[in-house]
PDB file of C-alpha atoms and ligand atoms in Angstrom:
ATOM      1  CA  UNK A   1      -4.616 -15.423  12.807  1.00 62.00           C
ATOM      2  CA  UNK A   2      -7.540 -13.928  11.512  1.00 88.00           C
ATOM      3  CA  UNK A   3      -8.698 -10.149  10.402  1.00 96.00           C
ATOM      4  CA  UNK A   4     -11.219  -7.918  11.334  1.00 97.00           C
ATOM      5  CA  UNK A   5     -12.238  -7.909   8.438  1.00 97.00           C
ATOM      6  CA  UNK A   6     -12.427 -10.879   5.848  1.00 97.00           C
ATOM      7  CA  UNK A   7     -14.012 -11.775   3.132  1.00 97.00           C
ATOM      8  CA  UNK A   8     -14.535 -15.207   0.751  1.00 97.00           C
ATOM      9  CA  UNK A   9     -12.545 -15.224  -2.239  1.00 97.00           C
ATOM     10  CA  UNK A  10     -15.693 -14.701  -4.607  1.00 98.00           C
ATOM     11  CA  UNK A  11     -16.519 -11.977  -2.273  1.00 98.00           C
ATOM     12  CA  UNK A  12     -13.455 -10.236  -2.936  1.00 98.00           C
ATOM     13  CA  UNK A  13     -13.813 -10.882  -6.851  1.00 98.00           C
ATOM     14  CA  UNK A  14     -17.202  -9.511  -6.671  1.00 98.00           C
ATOM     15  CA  UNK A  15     -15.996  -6.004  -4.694  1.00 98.00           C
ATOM     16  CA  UNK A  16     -12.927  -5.510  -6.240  1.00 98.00           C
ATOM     17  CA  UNK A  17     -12.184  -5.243 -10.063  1.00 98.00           C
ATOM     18  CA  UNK A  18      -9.969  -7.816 -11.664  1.00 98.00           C
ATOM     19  CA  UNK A  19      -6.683  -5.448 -11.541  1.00 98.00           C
ATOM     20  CA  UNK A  20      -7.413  -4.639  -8.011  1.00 98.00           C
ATOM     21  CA  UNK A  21      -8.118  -7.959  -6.950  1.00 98.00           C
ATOM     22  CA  UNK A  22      -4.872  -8.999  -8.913  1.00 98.00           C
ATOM     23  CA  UNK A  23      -2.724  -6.750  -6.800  1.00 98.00           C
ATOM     24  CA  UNK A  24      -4.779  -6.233  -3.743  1.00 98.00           C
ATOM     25  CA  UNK A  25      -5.853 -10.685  -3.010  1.00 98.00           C
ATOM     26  CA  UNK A  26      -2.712 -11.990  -5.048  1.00 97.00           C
ATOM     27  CA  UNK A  27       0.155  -9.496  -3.624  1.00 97.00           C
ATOM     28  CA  UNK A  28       0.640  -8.749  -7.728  1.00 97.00           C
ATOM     29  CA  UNK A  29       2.132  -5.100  -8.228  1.00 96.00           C
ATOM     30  CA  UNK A  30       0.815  -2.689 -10.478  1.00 97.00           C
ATOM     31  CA  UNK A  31       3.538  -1.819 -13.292  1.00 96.00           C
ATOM     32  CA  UNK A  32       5.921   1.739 -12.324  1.00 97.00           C
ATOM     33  CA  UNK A  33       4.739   5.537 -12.958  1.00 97.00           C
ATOM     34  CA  UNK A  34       1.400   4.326 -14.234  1.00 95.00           C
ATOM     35  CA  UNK A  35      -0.501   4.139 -11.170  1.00 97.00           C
ATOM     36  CA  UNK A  36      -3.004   7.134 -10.369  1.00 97.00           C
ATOM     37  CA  UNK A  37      -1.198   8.475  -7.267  1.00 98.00           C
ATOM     38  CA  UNK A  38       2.477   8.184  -8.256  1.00 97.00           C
ATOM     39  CA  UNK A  39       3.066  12.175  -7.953  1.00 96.00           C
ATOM     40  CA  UNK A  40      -0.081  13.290  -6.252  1.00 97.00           C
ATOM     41  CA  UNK A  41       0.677  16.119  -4.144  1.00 97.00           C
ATOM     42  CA  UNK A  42      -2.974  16.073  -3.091  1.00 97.00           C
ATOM     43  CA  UNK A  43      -3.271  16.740   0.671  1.00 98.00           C
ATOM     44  CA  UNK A  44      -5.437  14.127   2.721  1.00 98.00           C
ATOM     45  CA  UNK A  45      -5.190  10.693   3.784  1.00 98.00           C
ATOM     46  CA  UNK A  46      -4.781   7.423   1.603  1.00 98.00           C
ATOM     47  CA  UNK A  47      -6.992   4.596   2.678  1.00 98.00           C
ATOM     48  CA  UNK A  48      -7.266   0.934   2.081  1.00 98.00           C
ATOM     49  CA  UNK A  49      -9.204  -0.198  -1.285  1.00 98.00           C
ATOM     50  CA  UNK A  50     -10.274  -3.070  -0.135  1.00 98.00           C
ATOM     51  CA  UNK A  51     -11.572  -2.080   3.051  1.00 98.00           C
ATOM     52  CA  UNK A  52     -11.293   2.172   3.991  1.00 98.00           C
ATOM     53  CA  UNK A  53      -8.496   1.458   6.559  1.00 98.00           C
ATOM     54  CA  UNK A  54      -6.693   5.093   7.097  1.00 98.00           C
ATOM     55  CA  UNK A  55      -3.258   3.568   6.108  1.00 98.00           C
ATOM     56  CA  UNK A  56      -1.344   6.556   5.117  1.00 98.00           C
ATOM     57  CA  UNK A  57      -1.022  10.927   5.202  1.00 98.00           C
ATOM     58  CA  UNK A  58      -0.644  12.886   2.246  1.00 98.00           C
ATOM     59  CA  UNK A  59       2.287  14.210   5.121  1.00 98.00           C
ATOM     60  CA  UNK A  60       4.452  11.418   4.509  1.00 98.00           C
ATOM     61  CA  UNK A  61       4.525  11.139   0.855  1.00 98.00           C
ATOM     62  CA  UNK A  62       7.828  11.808  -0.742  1.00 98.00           C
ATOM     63  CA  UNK A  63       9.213  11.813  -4.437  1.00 96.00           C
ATOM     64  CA  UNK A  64      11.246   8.682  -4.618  1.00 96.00           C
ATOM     65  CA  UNK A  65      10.825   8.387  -8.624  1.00 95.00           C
ATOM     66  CA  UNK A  66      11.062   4.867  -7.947  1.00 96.00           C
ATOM     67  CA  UNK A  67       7.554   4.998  -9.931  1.00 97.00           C
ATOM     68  CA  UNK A  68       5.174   4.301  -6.805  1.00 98.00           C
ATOM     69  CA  UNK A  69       3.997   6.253  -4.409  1.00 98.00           C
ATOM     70  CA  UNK A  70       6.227   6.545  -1.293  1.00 98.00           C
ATOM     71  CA  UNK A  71       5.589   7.227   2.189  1.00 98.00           C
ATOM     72  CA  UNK A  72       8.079   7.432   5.058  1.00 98.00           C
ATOM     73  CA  UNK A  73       5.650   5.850   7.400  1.00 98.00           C
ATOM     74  CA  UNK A  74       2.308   4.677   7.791  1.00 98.00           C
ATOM     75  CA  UNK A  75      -0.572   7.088   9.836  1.00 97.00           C
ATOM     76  CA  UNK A  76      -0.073   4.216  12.838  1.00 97.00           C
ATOM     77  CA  UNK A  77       2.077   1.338  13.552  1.00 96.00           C
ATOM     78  CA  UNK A  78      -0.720  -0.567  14.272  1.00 97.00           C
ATOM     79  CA  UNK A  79      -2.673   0.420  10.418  1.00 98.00           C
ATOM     80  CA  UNK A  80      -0.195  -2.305   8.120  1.00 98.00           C
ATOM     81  CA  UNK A  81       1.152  -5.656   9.440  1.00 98.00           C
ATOM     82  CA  UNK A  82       4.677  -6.209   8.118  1.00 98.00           C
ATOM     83  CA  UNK A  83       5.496  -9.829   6.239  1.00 97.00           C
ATOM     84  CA  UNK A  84       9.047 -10.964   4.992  1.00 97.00           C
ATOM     85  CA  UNK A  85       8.343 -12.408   1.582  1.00 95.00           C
ATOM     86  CA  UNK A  86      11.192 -14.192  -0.056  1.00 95.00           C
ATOM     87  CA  UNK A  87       9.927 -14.683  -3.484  1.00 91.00           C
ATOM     88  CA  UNK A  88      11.499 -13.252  -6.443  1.00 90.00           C
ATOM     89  CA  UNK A  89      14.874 -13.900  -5.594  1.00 94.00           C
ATOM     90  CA  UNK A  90      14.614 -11.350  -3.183  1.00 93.00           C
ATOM     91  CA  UNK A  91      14.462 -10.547   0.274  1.00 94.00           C
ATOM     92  CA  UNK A  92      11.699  -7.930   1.013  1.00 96.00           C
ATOM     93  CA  UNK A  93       9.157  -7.060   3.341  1.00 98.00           C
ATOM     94  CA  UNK A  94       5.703  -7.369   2.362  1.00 98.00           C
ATOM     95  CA  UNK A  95       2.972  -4.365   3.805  1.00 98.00           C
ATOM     96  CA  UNK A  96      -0.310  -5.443   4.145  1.00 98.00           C
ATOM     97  CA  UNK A  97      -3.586  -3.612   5.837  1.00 98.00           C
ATOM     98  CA  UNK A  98      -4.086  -4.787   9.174  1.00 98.00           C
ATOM     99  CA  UNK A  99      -7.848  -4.821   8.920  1.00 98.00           C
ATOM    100  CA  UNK A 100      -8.302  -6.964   5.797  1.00 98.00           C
ATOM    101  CA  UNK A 101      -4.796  -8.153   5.029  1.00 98.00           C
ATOM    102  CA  UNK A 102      -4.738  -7.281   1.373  1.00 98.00           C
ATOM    103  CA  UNK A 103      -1.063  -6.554   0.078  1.00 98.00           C
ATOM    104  CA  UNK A 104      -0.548  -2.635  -0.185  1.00 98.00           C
ATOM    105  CA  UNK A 105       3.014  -2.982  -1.431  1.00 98.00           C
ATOM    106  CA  UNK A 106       6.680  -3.250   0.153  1.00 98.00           C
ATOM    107  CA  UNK A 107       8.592  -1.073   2.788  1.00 98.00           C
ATOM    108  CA  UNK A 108      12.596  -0.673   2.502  1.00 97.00           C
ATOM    109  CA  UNK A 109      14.647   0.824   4.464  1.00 95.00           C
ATOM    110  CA  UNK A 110      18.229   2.210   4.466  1.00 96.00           C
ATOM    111  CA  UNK A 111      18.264   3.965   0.736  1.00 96.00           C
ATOM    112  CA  UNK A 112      19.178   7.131   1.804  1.00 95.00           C
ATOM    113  CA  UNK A 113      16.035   9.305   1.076  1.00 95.00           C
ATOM    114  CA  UNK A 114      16.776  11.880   3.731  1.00 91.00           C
ATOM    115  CA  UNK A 115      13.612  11.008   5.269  1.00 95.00           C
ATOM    116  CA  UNK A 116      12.773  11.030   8.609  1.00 96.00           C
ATOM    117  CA  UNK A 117      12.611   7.509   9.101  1.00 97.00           C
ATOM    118  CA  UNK A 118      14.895   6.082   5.938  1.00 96.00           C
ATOM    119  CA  UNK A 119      12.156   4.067   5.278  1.00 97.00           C
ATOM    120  CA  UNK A 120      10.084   3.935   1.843  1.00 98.00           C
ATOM    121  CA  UNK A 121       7.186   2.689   1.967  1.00 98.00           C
ATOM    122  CA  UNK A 122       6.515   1.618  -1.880  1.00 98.00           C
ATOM    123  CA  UNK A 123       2.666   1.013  -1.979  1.00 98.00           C
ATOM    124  CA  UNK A 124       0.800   0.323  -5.123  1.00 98.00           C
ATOM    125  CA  UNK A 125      -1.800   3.197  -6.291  1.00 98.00           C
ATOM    126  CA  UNK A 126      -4.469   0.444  -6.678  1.00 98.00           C
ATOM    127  CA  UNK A 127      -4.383  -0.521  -2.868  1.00 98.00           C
ATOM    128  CA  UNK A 128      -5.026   2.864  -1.895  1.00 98.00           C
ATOM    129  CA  UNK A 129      -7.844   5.332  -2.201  1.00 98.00           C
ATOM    130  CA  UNK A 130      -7.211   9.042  -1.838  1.00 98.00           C
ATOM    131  CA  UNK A 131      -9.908  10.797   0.352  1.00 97.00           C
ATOM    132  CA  UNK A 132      -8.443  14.999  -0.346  1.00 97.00           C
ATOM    133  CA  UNK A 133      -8.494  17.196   2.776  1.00 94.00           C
ATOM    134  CA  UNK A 134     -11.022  19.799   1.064  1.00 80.00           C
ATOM    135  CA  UNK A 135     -13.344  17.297   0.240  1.00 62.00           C
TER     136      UNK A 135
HETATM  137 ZN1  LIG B   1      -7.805  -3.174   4.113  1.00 86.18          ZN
END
């Protein structure tokens, strides 16, 4: 399957800095309650880093203090693709933007938030870029 968008690995290098790349191209994760957007209450919409892809609304952010930022759902179904990744001992389900396919994070489901959907979707800060309302 292919993407709208893609890119050669060197192109990615070249775009991306090395910690983006890291967790962005090799589905790394960016260590808890460091990353930039963690507890931005900032209203507007988050969009890919790799690419600009609207993935997510300030709307649907929520304080999980799992150390990541959290959303209860992405702006569209059809914005992420969804991929069950096994590694780590664990079974989890891998996010990734639709248009490029770089890895935005994980999406679980069944915590008990009190969100409308019972989903958290735990996205790294470095996938996204915040574009504020105002701005
Ligand atoms: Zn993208």
């Amino acid at each position: 399957m292919g993407y709208e968008i893609e890119k050669t690995d060197a192109e990615w290098r070249d775009e991306l800095t090395p910690a983006e790349y890291a967790v962005l191209r090799e589905a790394g994760t960016e260590r808890p309650f460091v990353g930039e957007y963690t507890d931005t209450k900032t209203v507007g919409v988050y969009s890919c880093r790799a690419c600009g892809n609207e993935l997510f609304s300030s709307e649907t952010k929520f304080d999980s203090h799992c150390g990541w930022p959290s959303y209860f759902a992405p702006l569209a179904e059809d914005r992420v693709e969804y991929i069950q990744d096994d590694t780590h001992g664990m079974r989890r389900v891998e996010v990734r933007c639709a248009k490029c396919g770089s890895h935005l994070g994980h999406v679980f489901e069944g915590e008990g938030y009190g969100t409308p959907t019972d989903q958290r979707y735990c996205i790294n800060s470095i996938s996204l870029k915040l574009r504020p309302a105002d701005a």
